[in-house]
Amino acid sequence: MTLALLALALGFLIPYVVHLNNQVSERFGQLRWQVPTRVYARPLVLAPGVAMDAATLRVELAAAGYIDDGKGQAVSTYLRDGNRFVISSRGYIDVDGRVPAQRIEVRLSGSQVSRVAAVGGDTLRAARLDPARIATLYGSKQEERRLVRLEEVPDLLVTGLQAVEDRDFSRHHGIDLSGIIRALWVTVRSGGQTRQGASTLTQQLARSGLLGIGKERTLRRKFNEILYAIIMEVRYDKRTILEAYLNQVYLGQRGSQAIHGMGSGAEFWFGRRVDGLSTEQIALLIGLVKGPSYYDPRRQPERALDRRNFVLGKLLENGLIDQAEHDRAKAAPLGVPDQPGLVAANRFPGYIDLVRRQLGKDYPESALQGAGLSVFTGMSPSAQAYAEGAVAHTIKTLENRRRPELQTGLVLTDVHSGDVLAVVGSRDPGEHGFNRAVEAQRPVGSLLKPFVYMLGLARPNQWSLATYVDDSPVTVQLSRGRQWKPGNSDGRSHGSVRMIDALANSYNQATVRIGMDAGPERLAQLINVLAGIKAEGNPALILGSTDQSPYAMAQLYQFLASGGQIQPLHAVRGVVAADGTLLKRYDNTPAPAQDGDRVAANLVTVALQQVVSAGTARGLLADGLGRLDAAGKTGTSNDGRDSWYAGYTGDHLAVVWMGNDQNEPTGLYGASGAMRVWSGIFKKLPSSRLTVSNQGLEWAWLADGRNEATDEGCPGARRLPFVAGFAPAYVPCAPVEPEVITEPEQGGGWRSWFGLPPRAAESPQTEPEQP
C-alpha cells in the first residue's frame, strides 16, 4: 500500500515538476520583462557663449533629477556658489553614442556661460549633461522597471540585501529548511498570531509574479513556490538569480504604475540612479523590500526611519560598514524628496503628442509601448516650464466676467536647429486630448504680412524697405463684379509711408497694394514651399484669410528666424534600443540658406525688429526686452476672436495663439493677448540678442521724405538696408540756412499790438568776478 501511494505520488509529482520546469524555462530563462519606453528631453549642452543664467540652470538640473547637496561630489549632485556650479554628471547613451560621467565646473557671467572645465583639470569646449525624462510609454502592464546588470549595482546593496533578507543565499539550494522550521515554530508558539518570514531571495523571486504565481496565501502556493525555487537553483547560477531579483523586486506604487527593481526604486524614492546611492539610501532601499507600503517614507517617515536604522545595524553587524559610517548614516535624514523621482506616464501631453506624430511615420504605437526603447527629443525643460508659467499667468491676468474662457496654443523652437523646445496645447498644460498647438485651425490675420512684403522685396529694382507705398483707401475687383475694400484697424489712412513703416504698423491698405502687385497666387505658393501650408491664392490671403495652427505658423516663421533656411521642425532626435544600439537617427541638420533666401529673410527681419522697437509690438520694450533686439509680428482676426504673436531672438522662436474654443470675440489684439505670453517667456528664458547678417546687404542713410541716399548728419536722415547693388543714388545733404534771430525794435514787439508803451530796456546780468 505504501509503495503504491509512493508510486502514485511520484507519478503525479514527476510530470508536475516537468511542467513547472518548462514554465521556468519559458518565463525565467528568457528574462523578457516588459520594460517601458522612456522619452527624454534634449541633453543640456554647456559651452562658453551659450545663453544661460543661474535660475535656468537650476531648473534644468532639477528636471534631470540632480540634487543640490552643497558638495557636488556624488553622481547626480551639484554645488552652487553664486554663478559657479560644480556638477557631477551621470554617464548616458545618446544618439551620438556614449557620453561618460564627469565632474565639471561651470561659470556664468552676463546671462551666459563664460567657462566650462573639468574639476581640477583643463578647460572644456563643451559639456553635455544627461537629459531629463519627460514621459513613459508603458505596455499592457503598468510596470516601471529599469534593468540593471549586477556590476552596475553597488556592492553594499548586493551584500547588504543578502545580510538582511537571506544570509545563506550563497550556500542554500533555493530554500532554507532551518529557516522554515524556525518560522513554523514561531507560528505554532504564538497560536498563529505571529508569522516570521522564512523565504529565501529565490523564493521571493518566484513569489513576486515573475513566474505567474498568485499572491494568495495557501499551501498550494507555498508548495509551488518551493518547487519553483528549487528548479531555478538547479537551472541557473546564483549570479543570474540575484540579478533577476534585483530587477524584479517590488518597491512601491505610483498610481497605476508598479515600481519594480532596484534601478527604478532608486529613481522613484531618491531621484538618483542606483550607482549613486549613499549608505543611508541603500539601507532604506533594502528596508523597503519587506513592505514598501508599510514603510513608505513619504507617508510613514517614522516607520521608514526605524526600518532604515535596523538595516544599518545589520550592515554594521556583518562588517559591511564601520562604526563611523554607521553613526554618520544613522544621523542623516531620510533624504526622500516630496515628489517621486520618476516621471508620470505623460506629464507633457502637448509635446508628447508631437513626438508620437513624428515617430508614427516609422514606428506603430504597438512597437513603442513597453519596448524598452529610449526616445530622445529636442525638449528644453526650462523653456517648457517658462512657457507653461507664462500661459497660466497671462490667462489669470486677462480673464474676467466679460471675457469668455481663454485658451491657448504655443510652439517654441531653436532657430539654429529646428528643434521644438516646448509645446503648450491648452491653458491646462497637463490636459490630454485636443492639442491646440498642433490641431487648432484659426485665422492667422496679420501674421502672413511679412511674407507679402518678402515677395515685394524679392524684386529689389522695384521695392525696398525705403520705398514709399500709398496707404489710402483701396478697392480690389473680385470675380462676378464684387469688390473688396479693406480698411486699417484704426479706421484711418496714413498717406504715403515707407514700406518698413507700413509693415511695422501693420497697415492693411498699404499691404494690399504690395500684395496685389506681387500676386496672391505667388503668396500661396511661397507659404506652401516654406511650411507646407495650402491656401487659396485669393486677395483675402494677403491679410491672412487662412486658418492655420500655431505649429504651422512656427514652421513658416522658422524660415525668417533661421536667416533663410528651409528648416523642417522636429521633436525627435533619435531612437536607441535597450542595449544602447542606435535604431533611428533623424538627420535634422538643415541645408545652408541660399543667397537670395538669406537676403530676403534678413530684410524682413530688419522690418520686424522695427515692429518691436516702434510698431505694434513696442510694448515689449516696456517689459524690459529691448536688450534682445527681437523681431516679431502681431496678428488679430476679426472682432478680436484670435490673438497671435510670432517673435524671435538670436536663439529662439515662439508662436503663440490665444482665443476661445467657441470662436467668440475676446476683445484682445495680438499685442494685448498672445504677445503677453511671449513676453512672459522671454523675461525668464536666457536667449541671445538678435543680430542681422550684412552678407548680401548694403546700408545707406535716406533723406527725409525722399528715396535718396544722403549724409548721416542730414536732418531726418534714416539708415536702412538694401539688396547689395540696389541702394539709391547719393544726393548730398542740402545746406541748412541758419535761422536769424533779430532783436525787436525798442518801440515794437507785442506790447505795441495793444497800444502799450514800450518797456524800458533791462541791463544785462553779469557774473560777479572771482576774487
Tab-separated table of N, CA, C and O in Angstrom, residues 529-579:
chain	number	residue	atom	x	y	z
A	529	VAL	N	5.640	76.288	-50.020
A	529	VAL	CA	7.029	75.826	-50.110
A	529	VAL	C	7.711	75.891	-48.749
A	529	VAL	O	8.434	74.971	-48.353
A	530	LEU	N	7.468	76.970	-48.006
A	530	LEU	CA	8.182	77.172	-46.746
A	530	LEU	C	7.628	76.331	-45.607
A	530	LEU	O	8.370	75.937	-44.708
A	531	ALA	N	6.335	76.079	-45.594
A	531	ALA	CA	5.738	75.412	-44.423
A	531	ALA	C	4.704	74.363	-44.768
A	531	ALA	O	4.066	73.818	-43.864
A	532	GLY	N	4.528	74.063	-46.031
A	532	GLY	CA	3.520	73.079	-46.406
A	532	GLY	C	2.106	73.575	-46.203
A	532	GLY	O	1.155	72.778	-46.162
A	533	ILE	N	1.928	74.880	-46.078
A	533	ILE	CA	0.595	75.467	-45.876
A	533	ILE	C	-0.121	75.553	-47.211
A	533	ILE	O	0.391	76.153	-48.163
A	534	LYS	N	-1.291	74.969	-47.285
A	534	LYS	CA	-2.082	75.010	-48.510
A	534	LYS	C	-3.221	76.005	-48.332
A	534	LYS	O	-4.034	75.879	-47.420
A	535	ALA	N	-3.247	77.007	-49.183
A	535	ALA	CA	-4.268	78.045	-49.107
A	535	ALA	C	-4.592	78.524	-50.513
A	535	ALA	O	-3.754	78.448	-51.419
A	536	GLU	N	-5.796	79.003	-50.694
A	536	GLU	CA	-6.214	79.530	-51.993
A	536	GLU	C	-5.571	80.899	-52.208
A	536	GLU	O	-5.569	81.746	-51.304
A	537	GLY	N	-5.045	81.106	-53.406
A	537	GLY	CA	-4.370	82.352	-53.702
A	537	GLY	C	-5.319	83.459	-54.093
A	537	GLY	O	-5.218	84.020	-55.197
A	538	ASN	N	-6.245	83.800	-53.202
A	538	ASN	CA	-7.165	84.909	-53.479
A	538	ASN	C	-6.698	86.156	-52.737
A	538	ASN	O	-5.865	86.078	-51.821
A	539	PRO	N	-7.225	87.336	-53.092
A	539	PRO	CA	-6.751	88.575	-52.470
A	539	PRO	C	-6.848	88.586	-50.950
A	539	PRO	O	-6.002	89.181	-50.277
A	540	ALA	N	-7.863	87.953	-50.383
A	540	ALA	CA	-8.022	87.979	-48.927
A	540	ALA	C	-6.869	87.300	-48.206
A	540	ALA	O	-6.612	87.570	-47.030
A	541	LEU	N	-6.135	86.422	-48.917
A	541	LEU	CA	-4.982	85.753	-48.301
A	541	LEU	C	-3.925	86.774	-47.896
A	541	LEU	O	-3.174	86.549	-46.944
A	542	ILE	N	-3.870	87.888	-48.585
A	542	ILE	CA	-2.869	88.918	-48.292
A	542	ILE	C	-2.995	89.392	-46.850
A	542	ILE	O	-1.992	89.703	-46.198
A	543	LEU	N	-4.221	89.450	-46.328
A	543	LEU	CA	-4.447	89.885	-44.949
A	543	LEU	C	-4.697	88.706	-44.017
A	543	LEU	O	-5.301	88.854	-42.953
A	544	GLY	N	-4.231	87.515	-44.421
A	544	GLY	CA	-4.246	86.374	-43.507
A	544	GLY	C	-5.534	85.601	-43.453
A	544	GLY	O	-5.848	84.991	-42.428
A	545	SER	N	-6.277	85.581	-44.556
A	545	SER	CA	-7.532	84.832	-44.570
A	545	SER	C	-7.245	83.357	-44.844
A	545	SER	O	-7.530	82.818	-45.912
A	546	THR	N	-6.652	82.703	-43.857
A	546	THR	CA	-6.409	81.259	-43.900
A	546	THR	C	-6.354	80.758	-42.470
A	546	THR	O	-5.841	81.452	-41.580
A	547	ASP	N	-6.906	79.584	-42.232
A	547	ASP	CA	-6.913	79.000	-40.889
A	547	ASP	C	-5.722	78.061	-40.748
A	547	ASP	O	-5.588	77.101	-41.516
A	548	GLN	N	-4.862	78.345	-39.760
A	548	GLN	CA	-3.668	77.543	-39.552
A	548	GLN	C	-3.432	77.339	-38.064
A	548	GLN	O	-3.984	78.053	-37.224
A	549	SER	N	-2.579	76.364	-37.746
A	549	SER	CA	-2.248	76.067	-36.356
A	549	SER	C	-1.003	76.837	-35.937
A	549	SER	O	-0.211	77.273	-36.781
A	550	PRO	N	-0.781	77.002	-34.638
A	550	PRO	CA	0.487	77.597	-34.185
A	550	PRO	C	1.704	76.844	-34.696
A	550	PRO	O	2.720	77.455	-35.025
A	551	TYR	N	1.612	75.521	-34.793
A	551	TYR	CA	2.748	74.744	-35.291
A	551	TYR	C	3.048	75.093	-36.747
A	551	TYR	O	4.222	75.256	-37.135
A	552	ALA	N	2.003	75.220	-37.566
A	552	ALA	CA	2.206	75.572	-38.971
A	552	ALA	C	2.823	76.955	-39.103
A	552	ALA	O	3.718	77.180	-39.931
A	553	MET	N	2.393	77.890	-38.270
A	553	MET	CA	2.949	79.238	-38.342
A	553	MET	C	4.369	79.271	-37.799
A	553	MET	O	5.207	80.050	-38.273
A	554	ALA	N	4.668	78.420	-36.825
A	554	ALA	CA	6.053	78.326	-36.347
A	554	ALA	C	6.954	77.793	-37.457
A	554	ALA	O	8.079	78.273	-37.639
A	555	GLN	N	6.461	76.816	-38.213
A	555	GLN	CA	7.236	76.299	-39.332
A	555	GLN	C	7.474	77.394	-40.374
A	555	GLN	O	8.572	77.508	-40.942
A	556	LEU	N	6.477	78.232	-40.607
A	556	LEU	CA	6.613	79.316	-41.577
A	556	LEU	C	7.625	80.358	-41.103
A	556	LEU	O	8.526	80.767	-41.844
A	557	TYR	N	7.514	80.760	-39.853
A	557	TYR	CA	8.418	81.783	-39.318
A	557	TYR	C	9.829	81.255	-39.070
A	557	TYR	O	10.762	82.039	-38.945
A	558	GLN	N	9.979	79.935	-39.011
A	558	GLN	CA	11.318	79.376	-38.837
A	558	GLN	C	12.227	79.794	-39.989
A	558	GLN	O	13.435	79.960	-39.810
A	559	PHE	N	11.655	79.988	-41.164
A	559	PHE	CA	12.432	80.444	-42.316
A	559	PHE	C	13.059	81.802	-42.034
A	559	PHE	O	14.236	82.035	-42.318
A	560	LEU	N	12.281	82.713	-41.470
A	560	LEU	CA	12.799	84.039	-41.157
A	560	LEU	C	13.782	83.981	-39.994
A	560	LEU	O	14.862	84.574	-40.036
A	561	ALA	N	13.405	83.241	-38.928
A	561	ALA	CA	14.214	83.217	-37.712
A	561	ALA	C	15.564	82.554	-37.946
A	561	ALA	O	16.551	82.889	-37.279
A	562	SER	N	15.635	81.611	-38.877
A	562	SER	CA	16.883	80.900	-39.154
A	562	SER	C	17.751	81.629	-40.169
A	562	SER	O	18.826	81.136	-40.524
A	563	GLY	N	17.301	82.767	-40.627
A	563	GLY	CA	18.084	83.509	-41.608
A	563	GLY	C	17.940	82.990	-43.011
A	563	GLY	O	18.855	83.111	-43.828
A	564	GLY	N	16.771	82.402	-43.334
A	564	GLY	CA	16.506	81.983	-44.708
A	564	GLY	C	16.738	80.516	-44.998
A	564	GLY	O	16.827	80.116	-46.156
A	565	GLN	N	16.798	79.672	-43.962
A	565	GLN	CA	16.958	78.234	-44.180
A	565	GLN	C	15.597	77.568	-44.305
A	565	GLN	O	14.662	77.893	-43.569
A	566	ILE	N	15.493	76.615	-45.218
A	566	ILE	CA	14.310	75.751	-45.271
A	566	ILE	C	14.547	74.687	-44.204
A	566	ILE	O	15.239	73.691	-44.426
A	567	GLN	N	13.991	74.896	-43.029
A	567	GLN	CA	14.389	74.146	-41.844
A	567	GLN	C	13.169	73.445	-41.227
A	567	GLN	O	12.422	74.045	-40.461
A	568	PRO	N	12.937	72.173	-41.565
A	568	PRO	CA	11.771	71.478	-41.005
A	568	PRO	C	11.858	71.372	-39.481
A	568	PRO	O	12.916	71.033	-38.934
A	569	LEU	N	10.766	71.658	-38.811
A	569	LEU	CA	10.716	71.500	-37.360
A	569	LEU	C	10.647	70.021	-37.014
A	569	LEU	O	10.103	69.207	-37.768
A	570	HIS	N	11.165	69.652	-35.853
A	570	HIS	CA	11.156	68.261	-35.436
A	570	HIS	C	11.198	68.188	-33.915
A	570	HIS	O	11.789	69.041	-33.255
A	571	ALA	N	10.575	67.159	-33.397
A	571	ALA	CA	10.570	66.935	-31.951
A	571	ALA	C	11.490	65.794	-31.554
A	571	ALA	O	11.963	65.757	-30.421
A	572	VAL	N	11.766	64.852	-32.460
A	572	VAL	CA	12.538	63.651	-32.126
A	572	VAL	C	13.919	63.734	-32.758
A	572	VAL	O	14.063	64.057	-33.937
A	573	ARG	N	14.934	63.431	-31.949
A	573	ARG	CA	16.314	63.400	-32.429
A	573	ARG	C	16.741	61.990	-32.828
A	573	ARG	O	17.521	61.812	-33.746
A	574	GLY	N	16.257	60.997	-32.108
A	574	GLY	CA	16.644	59.635	-32.431
A	574	GLY	C	16.035	58.631	-31.475
A	574	GLY	O	15.453	58.990	-30.444
A	575	VAL	N	16.180	57.350	-31.818
A	575	VAL	CA	15.644	56.244	-31.016
A	575	VAL	C	16.767	55.237	-30.780
A	575	VAL	O	17.470	54.843	-31.720
A	576	VAL	N	16.940	54.845	-29.509
A	576	VAL	CA	18.002	53.917	-29.119
A	576	VAL	C	17.372	52.682	-28.484
A	576	VAL	O	16.442	52.789	-27.680
A	577	ALA	N	17.875	51.502	-28.828
A	577	ALA	CA	17.365	50.244	-28.278
A	577	ALA	C	17.805	50.082	-26.835
A	577	ALA	O	18.671	50.805	-26.332
A	578	ALA	N	17.208	49.103	-26.161
A	578	ALA	CA	17.511	48.875	-24.746
A	578	ALA	C	18.975	48.546	-24.516
A	578	ALA	O	19.529	48.851	-23.456
A	579	ASP	N	19.641	47.954	-25.506
A	579	ASP	CA	21.053	47.600	-25.353
A	579	ASP	C	21.996	48.717	-25.787
A	579	ASP	O	23.206	48.530	-25.853
